[in-house]
Coordinates of C-alpha atoms in Angstrom, one line a residue:
X174 CA -0.1 0.0 0.0
X175 CA 1.0 3.5 -0.7
X176 CA -0.6 7.0 -0.5
X177 CA -1.4 9.3 -3.3
X178 CA -2.2 12.6 -1.3
X179 CA -4.6 11.3 1.4
X180 CA -5.8 8.3 -0.6
X181 CA -4.8 4.7 0.1
X182 CA -3.7 3.1 -2.9
X183 CA -3.0 -0.8 -3.4
X184 CA -4.0 -3.7 -5.4
X185 CA -7.3 -3.7 -3.4
X186 CA -8.2 -0.3 -4.8
X187 CA -8.2 3.4 -4.5
X188 CA -9.8 4.3 -1.2
X189 CA -10.5 7.3 1.1
X190 CA -13.0 9.2 3.1
X191 CA -15.7 10.7 0.8
X192 CA -15.6 14.4 0.8
X193 CA -12.3 14.4 2.2
X194 CA -9.6 12.4 0.2
X195 CA -12.1 11.0 -2.2
X196 CA -14.1 13.9 -3.8
X197 CA -16.2 13.9 -7.0
X198 CA -13.4 15.7 -8.7
X199 CA -10.7 13.2 -7.8
X200 CA -13.2 10.3 -8.9
X201 CA -13.7 12.2 -12.2
X202 CA -9.9 12.3 -12.7
X203 CA -9.5 8.8 -11.9
X204 CA -12.3 7.8 -14.2
X205 CA -10.5 9.8 -17.2
X206 CA -7.1 8.2 -16.3
X207 CA -8.5 4.7 -16.1
X208 CA -10.0 5.2 -19.4
X209 CA -6.6 6.4 -20.9
X210 CA -5.0 3.4 -19.4
X211 CA -7.6 1.0 -21.0
X212 CA -7.4 2.8 -24.4
X213 CA -11.1 3.1 -24.8
X214 CA -13.5 0.2 -25.2
X215 CA -16.3 -0.9 -22.9
X216 CA -16.1 -0.5 -19.2
X217 CA -18.5 -2.3 -16.6
X218 CA -19.4 -0.2 -13.6
X219 CA -21.1 -1.4 -10.6
X220 CA -21.3 -0.4 -6.9
X221 CA -22.4 -1.3 -3.5
X222 CA -25.2 0.5 -1.5
X223 CA -23.3 3.3 0.2
X224 CA -25.4 6.4 0.2
X225 CA -22.6 8.4 -1.4
X226 CA -22.2 5.6 -4.1
X227 CA -24.2 7.3 -6.9
X228 CA -22.1 10.6 -6.6
X229 CA -18.9 8.8 -7.1
X230 CA -20.4 6.6 -9.8
X231 CA -21.6 9.5 -11.7
X232 CA -18.1 11.2 -11.5
X233 CA -16.3 8.2 -12.6
X234 CA -18.7 7.6 -15.3
X235 CA -18.3 11.1 -16.7
X236 CA -14.4 10.7 -16.5
X237 CA -14.6 7.3 -18.4
X238 CA -16.8 8.7 -21.1
X239 CA -14.6 11.9 -21.5
X240 CA -11.8 9.5 -22.1
X241 CA -13.7 7.7 -24.9
X242 CA -14.9 4.7 -23.0
X243 CA -18.3 3.2 -23.2
X244 CA -19.9 2.8 -19.8
X245 CA -22.0 -0.2 -19.0
X246 CA -24.0 0.5 -15.8
X247 CA -24.9 -2.8 -14.2
X248 CA -26.2 -1.1 -11.0
X249 CA -25.9 -2.3 -7.5
X250 CA -24.2 -5.6 -7.6
X251 CA -21.5 -7.5 -5.8
X252 CA -18.0 -6.9 -6.8
X253 CA -17.9 -10.6 -7.9
X254 CA -20.8 -9.8 -10.3
X255 CA -18.5 -6.9 -11.8
X256 CA -15.6 -9.4 -12.3
X257 CA -17.9 -11.8 -13.7
X258 CA -19.5 -9.3 -16.1
X259 CA -16.1 -8.0 -17.4
X260 CA -15.1 -11.6 -18.2
X261 CA -18.1 -12.7 -19.9
X262 CA -18.9 -9.5 -21.8
X263 CA -15.3 -9.1 -23.2
X264 CA -15.1 -5.7 -21.8
X265 CA -11.9 -3.7 -21.8
X266 CA -12.1 -3.3 -17.9
X267 CA -14.5 -2.6 -15.1
X268 CA -14.7 -0.8 -11.7
X269 CA -16.5 -1.8 -8.5
X270 CA -17.2 1.5 -6.5
X271 CA -17.0 0.0 -3.0
X272 CA -14.9 0.3 0.1
X273 CA -16.0 -3.3 1.0
X274 CA -15.5 -3.7 4.7
X275 CA -14.3 -0.3 5.5
X276 CA -16.7 2.2 7.5
X277 CA -19.5 3.9 5.9
X278 CA -17.6 7.1 5.3
X279 CA -15.1 5.5 3.0
X280 CA -15.5 4.6 -0.7
X281 CA -13.2 3.1 -3.1
X282 CA -12.4 2.3 -6.8
X283 CA -11.6 -1.3 -7.4
X284 CA -10.1 -1.4 -10.7
X285 CA -10.5 -4.4 -12.9
X286 CA -8.8 -5.5 -16.1
X287 CA -10.0 -7.2 -19.2
X288 CA -9.5 -10.7 -17.7
X289 CA -12.2 -9.8 -14.9
X290 CA -9.4 -9.5 -12.2
X291 CA -8.0 -6.7 -10.2
X292 CA -5.1 -4.7 -11.6
X293 CA -1.6 -6.1 -10.4
X294 CA 0.7 -3.9 -8.4
X295 CA 2.8 -2.8 -11.4
X296 CA -0.4 -1.9 -13.3
X297 CA -1.6 0.2 -10.4
X298 CA 1.7 2.1 -10.4
X299 CA 1.5 2.7 -14.2
X300 CA -2.1 4.1 -13.6
X301 CA -0.8 6.4 -10.7
X302 CA 2.0 7.6 -12.8
X303 CA -0.8 8.6 -15.7
X304 CA -2.8 10.2 -12.8
X305 CA 0.0 12.3 -11.8
X306 CA 0.7 13.4 -15.6
X307 CA -3.0 14.3 -16.1
X308 CA -4.2 17.9 -16.7
X309 CA -6.5 18.2 -13.7
X310 CA -10.2 18.8 -13.7
X311 CA -10.3 21.5 -16.4
X312 CA -11.8 19.4 -19.1
X313 CA -8.8 19.7 -21.4
X314 CA -8.6 17.3 -24.3
X315 CA -12.1 15.9 -23.5
X316 CA -13.0 14.4 -26.8
X317 CA -9.5 14.2 -28.0
X318 CA -9.9 10.6 -28.7
X319 CA -12.3 11.9 -31.4
X320 CA -15.3 10.7 -29.5
X321 CA -17.0 10.9 -26.2
X322 CA -18.0 7.4 -25.0
X323 CA -21.6 6.2 -24.6
X324 CA -23.5 5.2 -21.5
X325 CA -26.0 2.4 -21.2
X326 CA -27.7 0.4 -18.6
X327 CA -27.6 -3.4 -18.6
X328 CA -29.9 -5.0 -16.0
X329 CA -29.6 -8.7 -15.1
X330 CA -25.9 -9.4 -14.6
X331 CA -26.6 -10.5 -10.9
X332 CA -29.2 -13.1 -12.3
X333 CA -26.6 -14.3 -14.9
X334 CA -24.1 -14.7 -12.0
X335 CA -26.4 -16.8 -9.8
X336 CA -27.2 -18.9 -12.9
X337 CA -23.6 -19.6 -13.5
X338 CA -23.2 -20.6 -9.9
X339 CA -26.0 -23.0 -10.4
X340 CA -24.5 -24.3 -13.4
X341 CA -21.1 -25.2 -12.0
X342 CA -20.2 -28.8 -12.2
X343 CA -19.4 -29.0 -8.3
X344 CA -23.0 -27.7 -7.5
X345 CA -26.0 -30.0 -7.6
X346 CA -29.0 -27.7 -7.0
X347 CA -31.5 -30.7 -7.0
X348 CA -29.6 -32.5 -4.0
X349 CA -29.6 -29.2 -2.2
X350 CA -33.2 -28.6 -2.8
X351 CA -34.0 -31.8 -1.1
X352 CA -32.5 -30.9 1.9
X353 CA -34.8 -27.8 2.5
X354 CA -32.1 -26.1 4.6
X355 CA -33.2 -23.4 6.9
X356 CA -30.7 -20.4 6.4
X357 CA -30.5 -17.0 8.0
X358 CA -28.5 -14.6 5.8
X359 CA -27.2 -11.3 7.1
X360 CA -26.6 -8.9 4.0
X361 CA -25.4 -5.7 6.2
X362 CA -27.8 -3.7 3.9
X363 CA -25.2 -4.1 1.2
X364 CA -25.0 -5.4 -2.4
X365 CA -26.2 -8.9 -1.6
X366 CA -29.5 -7.5 -0.3
X367 CA -30.9 -7.6 -3.9
X368 CA -29.7 -10.9 -4.9
X369 CA -29.3 -13.4 -2.0
X370 CA -33.0 -14.4 -2.1
X371 CA -32.7 -15.5 -5.7
X372 CA -29.8 -17.8 -5.0
X373 CA -31.2 -19.3 -1.9
X374 CA -34.6 -19.7 -3.4
X375 CA -33.0 -21.4 -6.4
X376 CA -31.4 -23.9 -3.8
X377 CA -34.7 -24.6 -2.2
X378 CA -33.7 -23.1 1.1
X379 CA -36.2 -21.7 3.6
X380 CA -34.6 -18.5 4.3
X381 CA -34.6 -15.4 6.8
X382 CA -33.0 -12.3 5.7
X383 CA -31.7 -9.8 8.2
X384 CA -30.1 -6.4 7.5
X385 CA -31.3 -6.6 4.1
X386 CA -32.6 -3.0 3.5
X387 CA -30.2 -1.6 0.9
X388 CA -30.3 1.9 1.9
X389 CA -26.5 2.2 2.3
X390 CA -26.3 2.5 6.1
X391 CA -24.9 -0.4 7.7
X392 CA -26.7 -1.8 10.9
X393 CA -23.4 -3.5 12.3
X394 CA -19.8 -2.8 11.6
X395 CA -19.3 -4.0 7.9
X396 CA -16.5 -6.5 8.4
X397 CA -18.0 -10.2 9.0
X398 CA -15.8 -11.1 11.9
X399 CA -17.2 -13.1 14.7
X400 CA -17.8 -10.1 17.3
X401 CA -20.0 -8.3 14.7
X402 CA -22.5 -11.3 14.2
X403 CA -24.2 -11.3 17.6
X404 CA -27.7 -10.6 15.9
X405 CA -27.1 -13.3 13.2
X406 CA -26.1 -15.8 15.9
X407 CA -29.3 -15.0 17.7
X408 CA -31.5 -15.3 14.7
X409 CA -30.1 -18.6 13.9
X410 CA -30.9 -20.0 17.2
X411 CA -34.5 -18.5 17.0
X412 CA -35.2 -19.6 13.5
X413 CA -33.7 -23.1 14.4
X414 CA -31.6 -22.5 11.1
X415 CA -29.0 -25.3 9.7
X416 CA -26.6 -22.3 9.1
X417 CA -26.1 -18.8 9.0
X418 CA -24.2 -16.6 6.4
X419 CA -22.8 -13.0 6.9
X420 CA -21.7 -11.1 4.0
X421 CA -19.5 -7.8 3.8
X422 CA -21.1 -5.0 1.8
X423 CA -19.7 -5.8 -1.7
X424 CA -20.2 -9.6 -1.3
X425 CA -16.8 -11.0 -2.0
X426 CA -16.6 -12.3 1.6
X427 CA -18.7 -14.5 3.6
X428 CA -18.6 -15.9 7.2
X429 CA -20.4 -18.9 8.6
X430 CA -22.5 -19.3 11.7
X431 CA -23.2 -23.0 12.7
X432 CA -26.4 -24.7 13.4
X433 CA -25.9 -23.9 17.3
X434 CA -25.8 -20.3 16.6
X435 CA -22.0 -19.7 17.0
X436 CA -19.6 -18.2 14.6
X437 CA -17.1 -20.6 13.1
X438 CA -14.8 -17.7 12.2
X439 CA -14.2 -16.3 8.8
X440 CA -11.4 -18.7 8.3
X441 CA -13.6 -21.7 8.0
X442 CA -15.2 -20.3 4.7
X443 CA -12.0 -21.0 2.6
X444 CA -10.9 -24.2 4.6
X445 CA -14.4 -25.8 4.2
X446 CA -14.9 -24.6 0.6
X447 CA -11.4 -25.9 -0.3
X448 CA -12.0 -29.1 1.4
X449 CA -15.2 -29.9 -0.6
X450 CA -13.8 -28.8 -3.9
X451 CA -10.7 -31.1 -3.4
X452 CA -12.9 -34.0 -3.1
X453 CA -14.0 -33.4 -6.6
X454 CA -10.8 -32.1 -8.3
X455 CA -7.3 -32.6 -7.2
X456 CA -4.6 -30.2 -8.0
X457 CA -2.6 -27.3 -6.3
X458 CA -4.2 -24.6 -4.3
X459 CA -3.2 -20.9 -3.4
X460 CA -3.8 -18.8 -0.5
X461 CA -2.4 -15.8 1.0
X462 CA 0.3 -15.5 3.6
X463 CA -2.2 -14.4 6.4
X464 CA -4.5 -17.2 6.1
X465 CA -4.9 -20.0 8.7
X466 CA -2.7 -23.1 9.0
X467 CA -5.8 -25.2 8.9
X468 CA -5.5 -24.8 5.1
X469 CA -2.3 -26.5 5.1
X470 CA -4.0 -29.5 7.0
X471 CA -6.7 -29.5 4.2
X472 CA -4.1 -29.6 1.5
X473 CA -2.0 -32.3 3.1
X474 CA -5.3 -34.4 3.7
X475 CA -6.0 -34.1 -0.1
X476 CA -2.4 -34.9 -1.2
X477 CA -1.9 -31.5 -3.0
X478 CA 0.5 -28.7 -2.8
X479 CA -0.4 -25.4 -1.2
X480 CA 1.2 -22.1 -2.4
X481 CA 1.1 -19.0 -0.3
X482 CA 1.3 -15.4 -1.8
X483 CA 1.1 -11.8 -0.4
X484 CA -2.2 -10.5 0.9
X485 CA -4.5 -9.3 -2.0
X486 CA -6.9 -11.0 -4.2
X487 CA -4.9 -10.4 -7.3
X488 CA -1.8 -11.9 -5.9
X489 CA -3.7 -15.0 -5.2
X490 CA -5.3 -15.2 -8.7
X491 CA -2.0 -14.6 -10.3
X492 CA -0.5 -17.4 -8.7
X493 CA -3.7 -19.6 -9.4
X494 CA -3.2 -18.8 -13.2
X495 CA 0.5 -19.6 -13.0
X496 CA 0.3 -23.1 -11.2
X497 CA -3.1 -24.1 -12.9
X498 CA -4.6 -24.1 -9.4
X499 CA -8.1 -25.7 -8.8
X500 CA -9.2 -23.5 -5.8
X501 CA -7.9 -20.7 -3.7
X502 CA -8.7 -17.8 -1.6
X503 CA -8.0 -15.7 1.4
X504 CA -8.9 -16.5 5.0
X505 CA -11.0 -13.3 5.6
X506 CA -14.0 -15.4 4.1
X507 CA -12.9 -15.1 0.5
X508 CA -13.1 -18.4 -1.8
X509 CA -12.0 -18.5 -5.2
X510 CA -13.0 -21.2 -7.7
X511 CA -11.2 -20.6 -11.0
X512 CA -14.0 -22.5 -13.0
X513 CA -16.3 -19.9 -12.0
X514 CA -14.2 -16.8 -12.3
X515 CA -10.9 -15.4 -10.8
X516 CA -12.2 -13.7 -7.9
X517 CA -13.4 -14.1 -4.2
X518 CA -17.1 -14.9 -4.6
X519 CA -19.4 -14.8 -1.5
X520 CA -22.5 -16.0 -3.3
X521 CA -20.5 -18.9 -4.8
X522 CA -19.0 -19.7 -1.5
X523 CA -22.4 -20.2 0.2
X524 CA -23.5 -22.5 -2.7
X525 CA -20.4 -24.6 -2.2
X526 CA -20.9 -24.8 1.7
X527 CA -24.5 -26.0 1.3
X528 CA -23.5 -28.5 -1.5
X529 CA -20.8 -29.6 1.0
X530 CA -23.5 -30.1 3.7
X531 CA -26.0 -31.8 1.3
X532 CA -23.3 -34.3 -0.1
X533 CA -22.0 -35.4 3.3
X534 CA -25.2 -35.4 5.0
X535 CA -23.5 -33.4 8.0
X536 CA -24.1 -30.2 9.7
X537 CA -21.7 -27.4 9.1
X538 CA -20.5 -27.7 12.7
X539 CA -19.7 -31.5 12.2
X540 CA -17.8 -30.5 9.1
X541 CA -15.8 -27.9 10.8
X542 CA -14.9 -30.3 13.7
X543 CA -13.3 -32.7 11.2
X544 CA -10.6 -30.0 10.7
X545 CA -8.0 -29.4 13.6
X546 CA -9.1 -26.6 15.9
X547 CA -6.6 -23.7 16.1
X548 CA -6.9 -20.3 17.8
X549 CA -6.2 -17.3 15.6
X550 CA -6.1 -13.7 17.0
X551 CA -6.3 -10.7 14.5
X552 CA -5.7 -7.1 15.9
X553 CA -5.4 -3.7 14.3
X554 CA -3.1 -1.0 15.7
X555 CA -3.4 2.6 14.4
X556 CA 0.0 4.0 12.9
X557 CA -0.9 7.5 14.1
X558 CA 2.1 8.7 16.0
X559 CA 3.6 5.3 16.1
X560 CA 6.1 3.1 14.3
X561 CA 7.1 -0.4 13.7
X562 CA 10.5 -1.7 13.9
X563 CA 10.3 -5.0 11.9
X564 CA 14.1 -5.7 12.6
X565 CA 13.9 -5.5 16.3
X566 CA 10.7 -7.7 16.4
X567 CA 12.5 -10.3 14.3
X568 CA 15.3 -10.4 16.8
X569 CA 13.2 -10.8 19.7
X570 CA 11.4 -13.8 18.2
X571 CA 14.5 -15.4 17.0
X572 CA 14.4 -19.1 16.3
X573 CA 11.5 -19.1 14.0
X574 CA 11.4 -19.3 10.1
X575 CA 11.4 -15.8 8.7
X576 CA 9.0 -14.8 5.8
X577 CA 9.4 -11.2 4.5
X578 CA 7.0 -11.3 1.6
X579 CA 4.4 -9.3 3.1
X580 CA 5.5 -7.5 6.3
X581 CA 7.1 -10.0 8.8
X582 CA 5.8 -13.5 9.3
X583 CA 7.6 -15.6 11.9
X584 CA 6.8 -19.4 11.8
X585 CA 7.4 -21.8 14.7
X586 CA 6.6 -25.6 14.8
X587 CA 2.9 -25.1 16.1
X588 CA 2.4 -21.4 15.7
X589 CA 3.1 -18.2 13.7
X590 CA 3.1 -14.5 14.0
X591 CA 2.7 -11.8 11.4
X592 CA 2.8 -8.0 11.3
X593 CA 1.9 -6.2 8.1
X594 CA 0.8 -2.8 6.9
X595 CA -2.8 -3.1 5.7
X596 CA -3.7 -2.6 2.3
X597 CA -7.1 -0.9 3.1
X598 CA -6.7 1.0 6.2
X599 CA -3.8 3.1 7.9
X600 CA -3.1 0.4 10.4
X601 CA -0.6 -2.4 11.1
X602 CA -2.2 -5.7 11.4
X603 CA -1.1 -8.2 14.0
X604 CA -2.1 -11.9 13.3
X605 CA -1.0 -14.8 15.5
X606 CA -2.3 -18.5 15.4
X607 CA -1.6 -21.5 17.5
X608 CA -3.3 -24.6 18.8
X609 CA -3.1 -23.4 22.3
X610 CA -5.0 -20.2 22.8
X611 CA -2.6 -18.9 25.5
X612 CA 0.4 -19.2 23.0
X613 CA -1.5 -17.4 20.4
X614 CA -2.4 -14.5 22.9
X615 CA 1.1 -14.5 24.3
X616 CA 2.5 -13.8 20.7
X617 CA 0.1 -11.0 19.8
X618 CA 0.4 -9.4 23.3
X619 CA 4.2 -9.5 23.3
X620 CA 4.4 -7.9 19.6
X621 CA 1.6 -5.3 20.3
X622 CA 3.7 -3.8 23.0
X623 CA 6.7 -3.3 20.7
X624 CA 4.7 -0.9 18.4
X625 CA 5.0 2.6 19.9

């Protein structure tokens, strides 16, 4: 991650506080620059439900059209739907206007290339160079491409996305329908508020939607981590549901609540999804460096090789392409199945979990209990007025295997610790994992005291 002015720029997008670092003028300029980067063509635009989304969307659209690009507006949809639409439509690129799990005051521009995947780090840096060379907001050279791009609305891409999930070779909708699963779904009033019911109804589920009013104001903190899912846990118990699912605002991440109303933890979305897919297809897998070691168990059990990358969806998808991987993702609730598309996909992930439950005849809790239990702690420390001395920390935790690909990761025989600068927030992330909770807490506590 690096900063351009007060904007945070990384492979996870260009994000900032709306009206502060991210203004309509800035969004328009990035729209123009992205259009120049793509060299015209069709560009798919979608957004989440944030109340300031239409303003940023309009500014980006104007910038793209001024650069000669044709804007295809697919409305309020999940980020995976935008990726899917770019890939299937043969467009030059796309943009999802969403700050994902960031608080409501944030928004972001997630930039998507012609393959339907996010831009790589080198591509982002090239785009920023173009941005720094641009002529500001004065409208110079508008139409210099000898045309102003067109604008059209294309509805139905979310339904095409759902149909593609149902058509996957690893999903048997008829088997799932016979189970008549009772499901509670927390949409955080985000993009999945519109489309969740279509998927679950198609799978024959008896559903209860909560937080599904797409007014752009989040009724809980937007990240689907366990401490934010108290209402969902309560509703799963009251509804006597088989499972609960919690999305983030743009639907690329999903967390699971078991049939007893307890959160499994977002790491289990990837582990369970990967475990099921590997019963159907054998091949290498790719996950990020911050994901749980339960995924290593899943890979060993299946007899396949596991690769780890730097954090960031595009880093995982690029590795999956290179190794011919059959499945991958990120432990924050993001599952990637390349036969669907090269991107984390929350809607696809819930179909995979329901399929796993249906085909195994087991509850989601029983499936989770088949994987060794670890304790993983994730903390965020604001960098305001503080600094991180990675070299000093490395010396204190001597004896472990050192991985410097993304911050600092120290790996021991039965535990690990990582510090890294966030791609999406001005914080340093501390992650520790061990089979013993006391060990995980000791690692996290010790290193947190060293940030000052």
